[in-house]
Short mmCIF file of C-alpha atoms and ligand atoms in Angstrom, two decimals:
data_model
loop_
_atom_site.label_atom_id
_atom_site.label_comp_id
_atom_site.label_asym_id
_atom_site.label_seq_id
_atom_site.Cartn_x
_atom_site.Cartn_y
_atom_site.Cartn_z
CA LEU A 3 -0.58 -26.65 6.82
CA ARG A 4 -3.31 -24.77 4.96
CA TRP A 5 -2.16 -21.62 3.18
CA GLU A 6 -4.43 -19.29 5.09
CA VAL A 7 -3.45 -20.60 8.55
CA GLU A 8 -1.20 -18.36 10.61
CA ILE A 9 0.64 -19.63 13.65
CA ARG A 10 2.22 -17.92 16.63
CA ALA A 11 3.78 -19.23 19.81
CA ASP A 12 2.43 -17.87 23.09
CA LYS A 13 3.95 -18.47 26.51
CA ASP A 14 2.05 -21.70 27.12
CA ALA A 15 0.47 -22.62 23.78
CA VAL A 16 0.63 -22.28 20.01
CA VAL A 17 -2.20 -20.32 18.44
CA PHE A 18 -3.43 -21.34 14.97
CA GLU A 19 -5.47 -18.65 13.28
CA ARG A 20 -7.72 -19.36 10.35
CA GLY A 21 -9.92 -16.44 9.30
CA GLU A 22 -12.01 -15.45 12.29
CA ASN A 23 -11.18 -18.59 14.25
CA GLU A 24 -8.38 -19.17 16.73
CA TYR A 25 -7.26 -22.54 18.08
CA ARG A 26 -4.87 -22.88 21.01
CA PHE A 27 -2.86 -26.08 21.34
CA GLY A 28 -0.71 -27.09 24.29
CA GLY A 29 0.64 -30.51 25.21
CA LEU A 30 4.01 -29.96 23.57
CA PRO A 31 6.39 -27.12 24.44
CA PRO A 32 5.14 -24.17 22.31
CA ARG A 33 8.55 -23.73 20.70
CA VAL A 34 8.56 -27.37 19.50
CA LEU A 35 4.95 -27.34 18.31
CA HIS A 36 5.51 -24.04 16.47
CA ARG A 37 8.58 -25.47 14.75
CA LEU A 38 6.70 -28.67 13.86
CA ALA A 39 3.83 -26.73 12.28
CA SER A 40 6.29 -24.44 10.46
CA LEU A 41 7.82 -27.49 8.76
CA MET A 42 4.45 -28.67 7.37
CA ASN A 43 4.92 -27.23 3.91
CA GLY A 44 3.57 -30.12 1.88
CA GLU A 45 7.01 -31.46 1.03
CA ARG A 46 7.70 -33.53 4.17
CA SER A 47 6.11 -36.78 5.28
CA PRO A 48 5.05 -37.18 8.94
CA ALA A 49 8.08 -39.45 9.44
CA GLU A 50 10.41 -36.73 8.14
CA LEU A 51 8.77 -34.17 10.40
CA GLY A 52 9.41 -36.38 13.45
CA GLU A 53 12.98 -37.00 12.35
CA ALA A 54 13.71 -33.31 11.87
CA LEU A 55 12.68 -32.52 15.45
CA GLY A 56 13.57 -35.77 17.21
CA LEU A 57 9.89 -36.50 17.97
CA ALA A 58 8.34 -39.96 18.23
CA ALA A 59 6.05 -40.98 15.33
CA HIS A 60 3.01 -41.27 17.62
CA THR A 61 3.58 -37.69 18.89
CA VAL A 62 3.57 -36.31 15.34
CA GLN A 63 0.50 -38.41 14.52
CA SER A 64 -1.45 -37.13 17.53
CA VAL A 65 -0.61 -33.51 16.65
CA LEU A 66 -1.72 -34.12 13.06
CA ALA A 67 -4.94 -35.77 14.25
CA LYS A 68 -5.81 -32.64 16.27
CA LEU A 69 -5.01 -30.36 13.33
CA PHE A 70 -7.15 -32.49 11.00
CA GLU A 71 -10.01 -32.32 13.45
CA HIS A 72 -10.08 -28.53 13.01
CA ASP A 73 -9.37 -28.62 9.27
CA LEU A 74 -6.06 -26.78 9.62
CA VAL A 75 -4.04 -29.22 7.51
CA VAL A 76 -4.48 -31.09 4.24
CA ASP A 77 -3.26 -34.64 3.61
CA LEU A 78 -1.58 -34.42 0.23
CA SER A 79 -0.79 -38.14 0.13
CA ALA A 80 -4.54 -38.81 0.29
CA GLU A 81 -5.07 -36.79 -2.87
CA PRO A 82 -2.57 -38.08 -5.38
CA ARG A 83 -3.60 -35.54 -7.99
CA SER A 84 -1.27 -34.31 -10.65
CA ARG A 85 -3.74 -31.74 -11.95
CA ILE A 86 -6.38 -29.48 -10.52
CA ALA A 87 -9.49 -28.30 -12.40
CA ALA A 88 -9.25 -24.62 -13.31
CA ASP A 89 -12.52 -23.75 -11.57
CA ALA A 90 -11.37 -25.49 -8.37
CA PHE A 91 -8.15 -23.50 -8.58
CA HIS A 92 -10.09 -20.28 -9.07
CA ALA A 93 -12.18 -21.16 -6.00
CA ILE A 94 -8.97 -21.57 -3.95
CA CYS A 95 -7.90 -18.06 -5.03
CA GLY A 96 -11.35 -16.83 -4.04
CA ARG A 97 -10.81 -18.18 -0.53
CA LEU A 98 -7.21 -16.98 -0.15
CA PHE A 99 -7.37 -13.47 -1.61
CA PRO A 100 -9.78 -12.01 0.99
CA VAL A 101 -7.58 -13.43 3.77
CA TRP A 102 -4.48 -11.86 2.20
CA LYS A 103 -6.32 -8.57 1.60
CA THR A 104 -7.36 -8.36 5.25
CA ARG A 105 -3.75 -9.02 6.25
CA LEU A 106 -2.37 -6.36 3.89
CA PHE A 107 -4.87 -3.68 4.84
CA SER A 108 -4.29 -4.20 8.55
CA HIS A 109 -0.70 -3.01 7.96
CA PRO A 110 -0.03 0.09 10.15
CA LEU A 111 0.17 2.38 7.09
CA TRP A 112 -3.31 1.49 5.80
CA ALA A 113 -4.76 1.48 9.32
CA ALA A 114 -3.30 4.96 9.99
CA LEU A 115 -4.64 6.35 6.69
CA SER A 116 -8.05 4.89 7.40
CA SER A 117 -8.22 6.25 10.96
CA GLY A 118 -6.74 9.63 10.03
CA SER A 119 -3.84 9.20 12.45
CA ALA A 120 -1.34 9.35 9.56
CA PRO A 121 0.04 12.89 9.32
CA ALA A 122 -0.72 14.86 6.13
CA PRO A 123 2.81 14.44 4.64
CA LEU A 124 2.45 10.66 4.95
CA PHE A 125 -0.87 10.81 3.13
CA ALA A 126 0.81 12.88 0.39
CA GLY A 127 3.66 10.34 0.17
CA TRP A 128 1.23 7.43 -0.07
CA LEU A 129 -0.62 9.27 -2.84
CA LEU A 130 2.60 9.93 -4.76
CA GLU A 131 3.73 6.30 -4.54
CA SER A 132 0.24 5.13 -5.56
CA TYR A 133 0.60 7.38 -8.62
CA HIS A 134 3.95 5.73 -9.48
CA PHE A 135 2.49 2.29 -8.83
CA ILE A 136 -0.48 2.90 -11.14
CA GLU A 137 1.72 4.56 -13.77
CA GLY A 138 3.85 1.40 -13.55
CA VAL A 139 1.22 -0.66 -15.40
CA ASN A 140 3.16 0.58 -18.42
CA ASP A 141 6.16 -1.35 -17.08
CA ARG A 142 4.32 -4.55 -16.27
CA ILE A 143 1.29 -5.29 -18.50
CA PRO A 144 3.27 -4.99 -21.76
CA VAL A 145 5.70 -7.60 -20.38
CA ALA A 146 2.75 -9.86 -19.58
CA VAL A 147 1.46 -9.44 -23.16
CA ALA A 148 4.86 -9.96 -24.76
CA GLU A 149 5.73 -13.05 -22.68
CA CYS A 150 2.35 -14.78 -23.06
CA ALA A 151 2.34 -17.61 -25.59
CA ASP A 152 -1.36 -18.42 -25.09
CA ALA A 153 -3.23 -16.31 -27.66
CA ARG A 154 -6.46 -16.24 -25.66
CA ILE A 155 -4.83 -15.06 -22.44
CA ARG A 156 -2.61 -12.66 -24.36
CA HIS A 157 -5.76 -11.03 -25.73
CA VAL A 158 -7.14 -10.62 -22.19
CA PHE A 159 -3.89 -8.98 -21.04
CA ALA A 160 -3.78 -6.70 -24.09
CA GLN A 161 -7.39 -5.65 -23.49
CA HIS A 162 -6.55 -4.99 -19.85
CA TYR A 163 -3.60 -2.84 -20.91
CA ALA A 164 -5.71 -0.83 -23.34
CA GLU A 165 -8.08 -0.06 -20.48
CA GLU A 166 -5.43 0.65 -17.83
CA TYR A 167 -2.52 2.46 -19.49
CA ASP A 168 -3.62 6.00 -18.64
CA HIS A 169 -5.18 5.52 -15.21
CA TRP A 170 -2.27 7.39 -13.61
CA LEU A 171 -4.20 10.47 -14.77
CA PHE A 172 -6.64 9.97 -11.87
CA PHE A 173 -3.78 10.05 -9.38
CA GLN A 174 -2.17 13.00 -11.12
CA ARG A 175 -5.45 14.90 -10.67
CA SER A 176 -5.44 14.05 -6.96
CA LEU A 177 -1.84 15.23 -6.60
CA ASN A 178 -2.65 18.42 -8.52
CA ALA A 179 -5.51 19.11 -6.10
CA LEU A 180 -3.05 18.58 -3.26
CA GLY A 181 -0.89 21.36 -4.74
CA LEU A 182 1.70 19.41 -6.74
CA PRO A 183 2.06 20.64 -10.32
CA ASN A 184 2.77 18.09 -13.08
CA GLU A 185 6.42 19.14 -13.50
CA GLN A 186 7.06 18.40 -9.86
CA ILE A 187 5.25 15.04 -9.97
CA GLN A 188 7.23 13.99 -13.02
CA ALA A 189 10.51 15.02 -11.37
CA THR A 190 9.98 12.57 -8.49
CA ARG A 191 11.38 9.05 -8.53
CA PRO A 192 9.38 6.09 -7.22
CA LEU A 193 10.64 4.53 -4.00
CA PRO A 194 12.79 1.42 -4.56
CA SER A 195 9.99 -0.61 -2.95
CA THR A 196 7.45 0.75 -5.45
CA LEU A 197 9.77 -0.46 -8.21
CA ALA A 198 10.14 -3.78 -6.35
CA VAL A 199 6.37 -4.39 -6.59
CA LEU A 200 6.46 -3.69 -10.33
CA GLN A 201 9.58 -5.82 -10.77
CA HIS A 202 7.96 -8.72 -8.95
CA MET A 203 5.01 -8.60 -11.34
CA ARG A 204 7.30 -8.41 -14.37
CA HIS A 205 9.09 -11.47 -13.08
CA ALA A 206 5.78 -13.29 -12.55
CA ALA A 207 4.80 -12.43 -16.14
CA ARG A 208 8.03 -13.96 -17.43
CA ARG A 209 7.54 -17.11 -15.36
CA ASP A 210 4.00 -17.93 -16.35
CA PRO A 211 0.91 -15.99 -17.53
CA LEU A 212 -1.02 -17.79 -14.79
CA SER A 213 1.34 -16.33 -12.15
CA TYR A 214 0.82 -12.88 -13.58
CA ALA A 215 -2.95 -13.40 -13.76
CA LEU A 216 -3.01 -14.29 -10.06
CA CYS A 217 -0.91 -11.27 -9.06
CA SER A 218 -3.08 -9.00 -11.19
CA GLY A 219 -6.28 -10.68 -9.94
CA PHE A 220 -5.21 -10.07 -6.34
CA LEU A 221 -4.84 -6.34 -7.03
CA GLU A 222 -8.28 -5.97 -8.60
CA SER A 223 -11.21 -5.25 -6.34
CA THR A 224 -14.10 -7.67 -6.23
CA GLY A 225 -17.33 -7.99 -4.29
CA ALA A 226 -16.87 -7.09 -0.61
CA ASP A 227 -13.48 -5.58 -1.42
CA ARG A 228 -15.11 -2.99 -3.55
CA ALA A 229 -17.41 -1.84 -0.71
CA ARG A 230 -14.35 -1.66 1.51
CA GLY A 231 -12.55 0.45 -1.12
CA VAL A 232 -15.44 2.91 -1.31
CA ALA A 233 -15.53 3.20 2.50
CA PHE A 234 -11.74 3.73 2.58
CA PHE A 235 -11.95 6.67 0.14
CA GLU A 236 -14.83 8.15 2.14
CA ARG A 237 -12.63 8.12 5.22
CA LEU A 238 -9.69 9.63 3.31
CA LYS A 239 -12.01 12.39 2.12
CA HIS A 240 -13.07 13.07 5.69
CA HIS A 241 -9.52 13.09 7.13
CA TYR A 242 -7.42 14.63 4.35
CA ALA A 243 -9.73 16.39 1.91
CA ALA A 244 -12.41 18.05 4.03
CA GLN A 245 -11.60 21.45 2.47
CA ASN A 246 -11.00 20.11 -1.03
CA PRO A 247 -12.77 16.83 -1.94
CA GLU A 248 -11.02 16.91 -5.36
CA ILE A 249 -7.98 15.40 -3.63
CA VAL A 250 -9.84 12.10 -3.21
CA THR A 251 -12.71 12.20 -5.75
CA PRO A 252 -10.53 11.14 -8.74
CA MET A 253 -9.31 8.02 -6.89
CA ALA A 254 -12.88 7.02 -6.07
CA ALA A 255 -13.81 7.63 -9.73
CA HIS A 256 -10.95 5.33 -10.74
CA LEU A 257 -12.35 2.53 -8.58
CA SER A 258 -15.75 2.92 -10.29
CA LEU A 259 -14.22 2.92 -13.78
CA ASP A 260 -12.25 -0.29 -13.12
CA GLU A 261 -15.47 -1.83 -11.85
CA GLU A 262 -17.31 -0.79 -15.02
CA TYR A 263 -14.57 -2.45 -17.05
CA GLY A 264 -15.13 -5.62 -15.00
CA HIS A 265 -11.49 -5.91 -13.99
CA GLY A 266 -12.53 -7.89 -10.93
CA ASP A 267 -13.55 -10.75 -13.29
CA LEU A 268 -10.20 -10.96 -15.07
CA LEU A 269 -8.94 -14.01 -13.21
CA ALA A 270 -12.25 -15.83 -13.68
CA GLU A 271 -12.07 -15.07 -17.42
CA ILE A 272 -8.54 -16.45 -17.67
CA CYS A 273 -9.26 -19.56 -15.59
CA GLY A 274 -12.51 -20.11 -17.51
CA GLY A 275 -10.60 -21.07 -20.65
CA LEU A 276 -7.95 -23.25 -19.01
CA GLY A 277 -7.95 -27.03 -18.89
CA PRO A 278 -6.80 -28.91 -15.77
CA ILE A 279 -3.69 -27.22 -14.33
CA PRO A 280 -0.64 -29.25 -13.23
CA VAL A 281 -0.44 -28.89 -9.44
CA GLU A 282 3.19 -27.70 -9.58
CA ARG A 283 2.14 -24.89 -11.89
CA ALA A 284 -0.80 -23.99 -9.65
CA SER A 285 1.43 -23.97 -6.55
CA ALA A 286 4.09 -21.83 -8.23
CA ALA A 287 1.44 -19.29 -9.25
CA LEU A 288 0.12 -19.16 -5.67
CA ASP A 289 3.70 -18.73 -4.42
CA ASP A 290 4.11 -15.74 -6.71
CA ALA A 291 0.85 -14.20 -5.52
CA ALA A 292 1.81 -14.78 -1.86
CA LEU A 293 5.17 -13.13 -2.48
CA LEU A 294 3.35 -10.19 -4.06
CA VAL A 295 1.42 -9.76 -0.80
CA GLU A 296 4.69 -9.73 1.16
CA THR A 297 6.21 -7.27 -1.29
CA LEU A 298 3.17 -5.00 -0.90
CA GLU A 299 3.61 -5.16 2.88
CA MET A 300 7.26 -4.17 2.48
CA TRP A 301 6.14 -1.37 0.17
CA SER A 302 3.68 -0.14 2.81
CA THR A 303 6.42 -0.14 5.47
CA ASP A 304 8.78 1.76 3.18
CA ILE A 305 6.16 4.42 2.43
CA GLU A 306 5.45 4.81 6.13
CA ARG A 307 9.14 5.15 7.07
CA THR A 308 10.10 7.46 4.24
CA TYR A 309 7.23 9.92 4.36
CA SER A 310 7.18 10.07 8.14
CA ARG A 311 10.61 11.69 7.80
CA TYR A 312 10.65 13.44 4.44
CA PRO A 313 8.12 15.46 2.45
CA VAL A 314 7.22 14.37 -1.09
CA ASP A 315 9.48 16.96 -2.71
CA ALA A 316 12.50 15.25 -1.14
CA ARG A 317 11.94 12.51 -3.72
CA THR A 318 13.29 14.78 -6.44
CA ARG A 319 16.62 14.62 -4.65
CA LEU A 320 17.63 11.00 -4.34
CA HIS A 321 20.29 11.51 -1.68
CA PHE A 322 17.47 12.20 0.78
CA TYR A 323 16.51 8.57 0.62
CA ARG A 324 17.92 6.47 3.49
CA ALA A 325 19.37 8.95 5.94
CA PRO A 326 22.79 8.07 7.45
FE1 LIG B 427 -7.37 1.12 -13.27
#
């Protein structure tokens, strides 16, 4: 099943979603069809799929034929490649990242911030965790530099670090405008889920510079993303900073600075100097990036839960985390 396809079982059909398009398939009981599609992870042959679910070979084949018709699956046996060209790999990332971004930013936290339905303490909590997340580049990029054996990529990471290490200042300015003095900001601890995002990226850096490059590339804004980022900050300004735009202006300035640095082109720069990539390596890097998206979703949920119940200053007292 293609990476970007999402499936869900309805009462009488299974819905396959790919980008804007939805395909409904019946014929088999939805529970069975959903399970069958869930097993299509590129590691099972059609025969193994049928065996796992007790389905006849011709049933599996007719389901596959329908899925092929709508380009929802890929036949890996038809492409016995051991390597993928770096530019083709970069193009795959270019197709997947916008899909993942849309998924992440439709999380209830981001939707509530964008619509203004998030209460002010939740906005403050999101801002504080964003500060810790951005400050956390000091925990992750140095690991990426230290672990990278490829001198060319290591230079790209080091350059990125030189440009990013003090960008927490933008978020500190926003928090100051919101009424939090520096001593209070520094006394707070990041949420465990904020640390989990950073830890995931450190782990990716240790696994493979390509994994780290994908995770980092996903986080950087490019093209249409950038316009969406600008619009998001405009809405935040309207909902949470009408009296004092300085609460949001530094974050918008940060977006512009990263754009000036060309951080959106980082992944292209890294892929540009790579030869053909073994498919296992490419898949593992995509796995790490996909897991980053899930970790960011978990992070968003944790921010929403925590700061719907506690104000930001509760974070200076750890026992307030996770009420009985
Ligand atoms: Fe930055």
